[in-house]
XYZ file of C-alpha atoms in Angstrom:
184
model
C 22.761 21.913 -3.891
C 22.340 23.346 -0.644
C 23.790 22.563 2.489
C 20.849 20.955 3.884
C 20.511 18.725 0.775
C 23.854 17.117 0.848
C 23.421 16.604 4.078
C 20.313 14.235 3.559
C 22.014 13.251 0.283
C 24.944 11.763 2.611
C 22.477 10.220 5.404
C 21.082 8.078 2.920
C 24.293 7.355 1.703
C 25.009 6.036 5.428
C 21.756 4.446 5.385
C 22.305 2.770 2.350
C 25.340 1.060 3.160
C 25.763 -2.156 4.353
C 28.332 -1.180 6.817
C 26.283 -0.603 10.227
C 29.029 1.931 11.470
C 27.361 4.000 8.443
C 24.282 3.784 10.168
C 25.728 4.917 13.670
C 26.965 7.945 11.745
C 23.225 8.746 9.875
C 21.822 8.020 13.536
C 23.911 10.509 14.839
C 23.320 12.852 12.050
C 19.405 12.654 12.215
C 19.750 13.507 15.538
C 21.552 16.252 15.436
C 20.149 17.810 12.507
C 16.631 16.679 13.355
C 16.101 14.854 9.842
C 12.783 13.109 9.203
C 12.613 9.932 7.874
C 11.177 9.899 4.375
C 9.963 6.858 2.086
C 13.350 6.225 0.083
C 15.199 5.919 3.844
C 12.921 3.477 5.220
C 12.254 1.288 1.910
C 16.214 0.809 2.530
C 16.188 -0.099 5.932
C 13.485 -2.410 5.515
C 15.406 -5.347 3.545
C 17.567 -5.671 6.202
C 17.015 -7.395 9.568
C 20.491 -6.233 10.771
C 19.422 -2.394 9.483
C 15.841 -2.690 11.292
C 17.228 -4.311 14.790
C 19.583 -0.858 14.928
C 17.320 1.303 14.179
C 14.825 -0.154 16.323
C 17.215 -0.714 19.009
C 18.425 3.923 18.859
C 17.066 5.923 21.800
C 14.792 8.269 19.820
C 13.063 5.477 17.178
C 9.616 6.540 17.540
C 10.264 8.570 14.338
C 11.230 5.460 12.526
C 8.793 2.816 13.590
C 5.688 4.524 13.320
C 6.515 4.731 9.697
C 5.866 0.562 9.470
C 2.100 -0.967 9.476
C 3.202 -2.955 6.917
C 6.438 -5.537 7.223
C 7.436 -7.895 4.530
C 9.883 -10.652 5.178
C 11.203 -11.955 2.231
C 14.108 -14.592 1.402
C 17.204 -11.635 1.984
C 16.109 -9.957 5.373
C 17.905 -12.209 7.007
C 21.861 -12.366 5.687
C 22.560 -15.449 8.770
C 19.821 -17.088 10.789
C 20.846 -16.121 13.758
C 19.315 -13.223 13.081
C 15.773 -14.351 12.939
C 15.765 -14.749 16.858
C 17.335 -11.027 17.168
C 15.120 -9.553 15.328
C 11.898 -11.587 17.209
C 13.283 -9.777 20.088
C 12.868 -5.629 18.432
C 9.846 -6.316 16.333
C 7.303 -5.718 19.526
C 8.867 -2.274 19.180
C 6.939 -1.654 15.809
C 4.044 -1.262 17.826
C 2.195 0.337 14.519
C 2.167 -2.644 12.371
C -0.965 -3.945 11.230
C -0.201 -6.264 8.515
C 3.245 -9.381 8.943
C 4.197 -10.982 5.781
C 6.301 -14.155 6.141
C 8.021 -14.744 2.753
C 11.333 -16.264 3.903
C 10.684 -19.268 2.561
C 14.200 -20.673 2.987
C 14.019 -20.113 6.523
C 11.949 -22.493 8.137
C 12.436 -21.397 11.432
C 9.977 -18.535 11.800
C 8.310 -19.449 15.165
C 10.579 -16.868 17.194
C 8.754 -14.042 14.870
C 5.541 -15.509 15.452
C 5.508 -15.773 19.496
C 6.002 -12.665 19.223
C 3.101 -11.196 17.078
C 0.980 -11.501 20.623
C 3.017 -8.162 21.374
C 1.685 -6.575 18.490
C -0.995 -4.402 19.458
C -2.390 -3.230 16.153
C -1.415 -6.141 14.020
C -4.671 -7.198 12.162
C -3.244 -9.790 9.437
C -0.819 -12.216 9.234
C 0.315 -14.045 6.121
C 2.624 -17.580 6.874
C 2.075 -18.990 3.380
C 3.831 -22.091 1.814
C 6.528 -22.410 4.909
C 7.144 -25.970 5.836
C 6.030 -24.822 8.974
C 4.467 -27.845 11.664
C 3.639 -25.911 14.457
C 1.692 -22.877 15.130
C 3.145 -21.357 18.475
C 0.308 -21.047 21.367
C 0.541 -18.005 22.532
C -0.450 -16.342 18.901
C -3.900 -16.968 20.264
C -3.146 -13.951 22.586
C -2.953 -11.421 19.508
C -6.589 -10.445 20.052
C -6.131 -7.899 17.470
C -5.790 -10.746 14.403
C -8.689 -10.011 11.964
C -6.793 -12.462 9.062
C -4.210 -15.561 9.415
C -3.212 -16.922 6.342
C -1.455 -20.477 6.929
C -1.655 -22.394 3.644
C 0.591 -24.770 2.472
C 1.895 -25.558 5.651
C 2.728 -29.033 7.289
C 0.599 -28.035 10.011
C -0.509 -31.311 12.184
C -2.875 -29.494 14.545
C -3.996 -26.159 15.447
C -3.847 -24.503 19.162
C -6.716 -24.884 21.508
C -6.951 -21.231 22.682
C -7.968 -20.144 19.077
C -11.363 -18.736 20.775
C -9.672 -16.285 22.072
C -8.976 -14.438 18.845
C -12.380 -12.908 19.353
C -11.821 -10.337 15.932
C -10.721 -13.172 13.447
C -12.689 -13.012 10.369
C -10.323 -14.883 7.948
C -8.526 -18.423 8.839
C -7.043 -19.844 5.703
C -5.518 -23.260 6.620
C -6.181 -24.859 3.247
C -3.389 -27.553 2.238
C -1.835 -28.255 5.860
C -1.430 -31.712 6.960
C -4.117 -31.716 9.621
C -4.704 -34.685 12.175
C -6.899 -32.878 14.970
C -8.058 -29.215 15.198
C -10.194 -27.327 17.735
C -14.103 -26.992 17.536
């Protein structure tokens, strides 16, 4: 194995690990060796909130968010709930993602994600299926770019009144919510 080899062998070692003084060291190592990111490194990062906030958070992350158009939150993203509200504060910094899955079901608390999707310039569909949720935060109606929300199996009551300006929506599922009053 050559030199180079163990060296990316060892960075996703570092990336791998759960200990995020690991991922200072990999940071540091990309750096200096000027590694790309490849598939296998950013599948990793991905399951982790705590992993994705650092790496969004590093200097030089251009490299690393333009890899995500597509983010899916599932049930172990998050390891505390605290960290749903850090991580609502680096996701505008994936500024590539087109498509925000919502599959932390356990977590009911996903409105600090979801004011945030308005900073999302290319994001095109949004999935917030089966969540509990009862709210739909206004200012999603300023994510022009929305072509699809799906909202189903919510415990939504009402709906915002700005939706009109989502001038690209094509697709609005809001079957099986627990609707009272929604806008013309």
């Amino acid at each position: 194995m050559s030199e180079e080899e163990q060296q990316l062998l060892q960075i996703k070692q570092f990336i791998a690990s759960d200990d995020m003084s690991n991922h200072e060291l990999a940071a540091m190592f990309i750096i200096s060796l000027g590694v790309q990111w490849n598939l296998e490194m950013i599948e990793r990062v991905a399951k982790s909130a705590e992993k994705m906030t650092f790496w969004a958070n590093q200097e030089d992350n251009q490299a690393f968010v333009k890899h995500f158009t597509k983010l899916v939150i599932s049930p172990r993203f998050f390891e505390q709930y605290n960290e749903i509200a850090l991580f609502a504060e680096v996701l505008p910094k994936f500024e590539y993602l087109e498509e925000l899955h919502w599959q932390a079901k356990h977590y009911w608390n996903q409105h600090p994600i979801l004011a945030v999707t308005n900073q999302l310039p290319r994001l095109k569909r949004l999935y917030v299926q089966d969540c509990k949720m009862n709210f739909l935060p206004e200012n999603i109606c300023e994510a022009t770019s929305l072509e699809e929300i799906y909202l189903s199996n919510n415990k939504l009551t009402e709906m915002p009144q700005d939706l009109e300006q989502l001038i690209h929506l094509r697709i609005l599922d809001l079957s099986d919510n627990d609707f009272k009053k929604c806008p013309r």
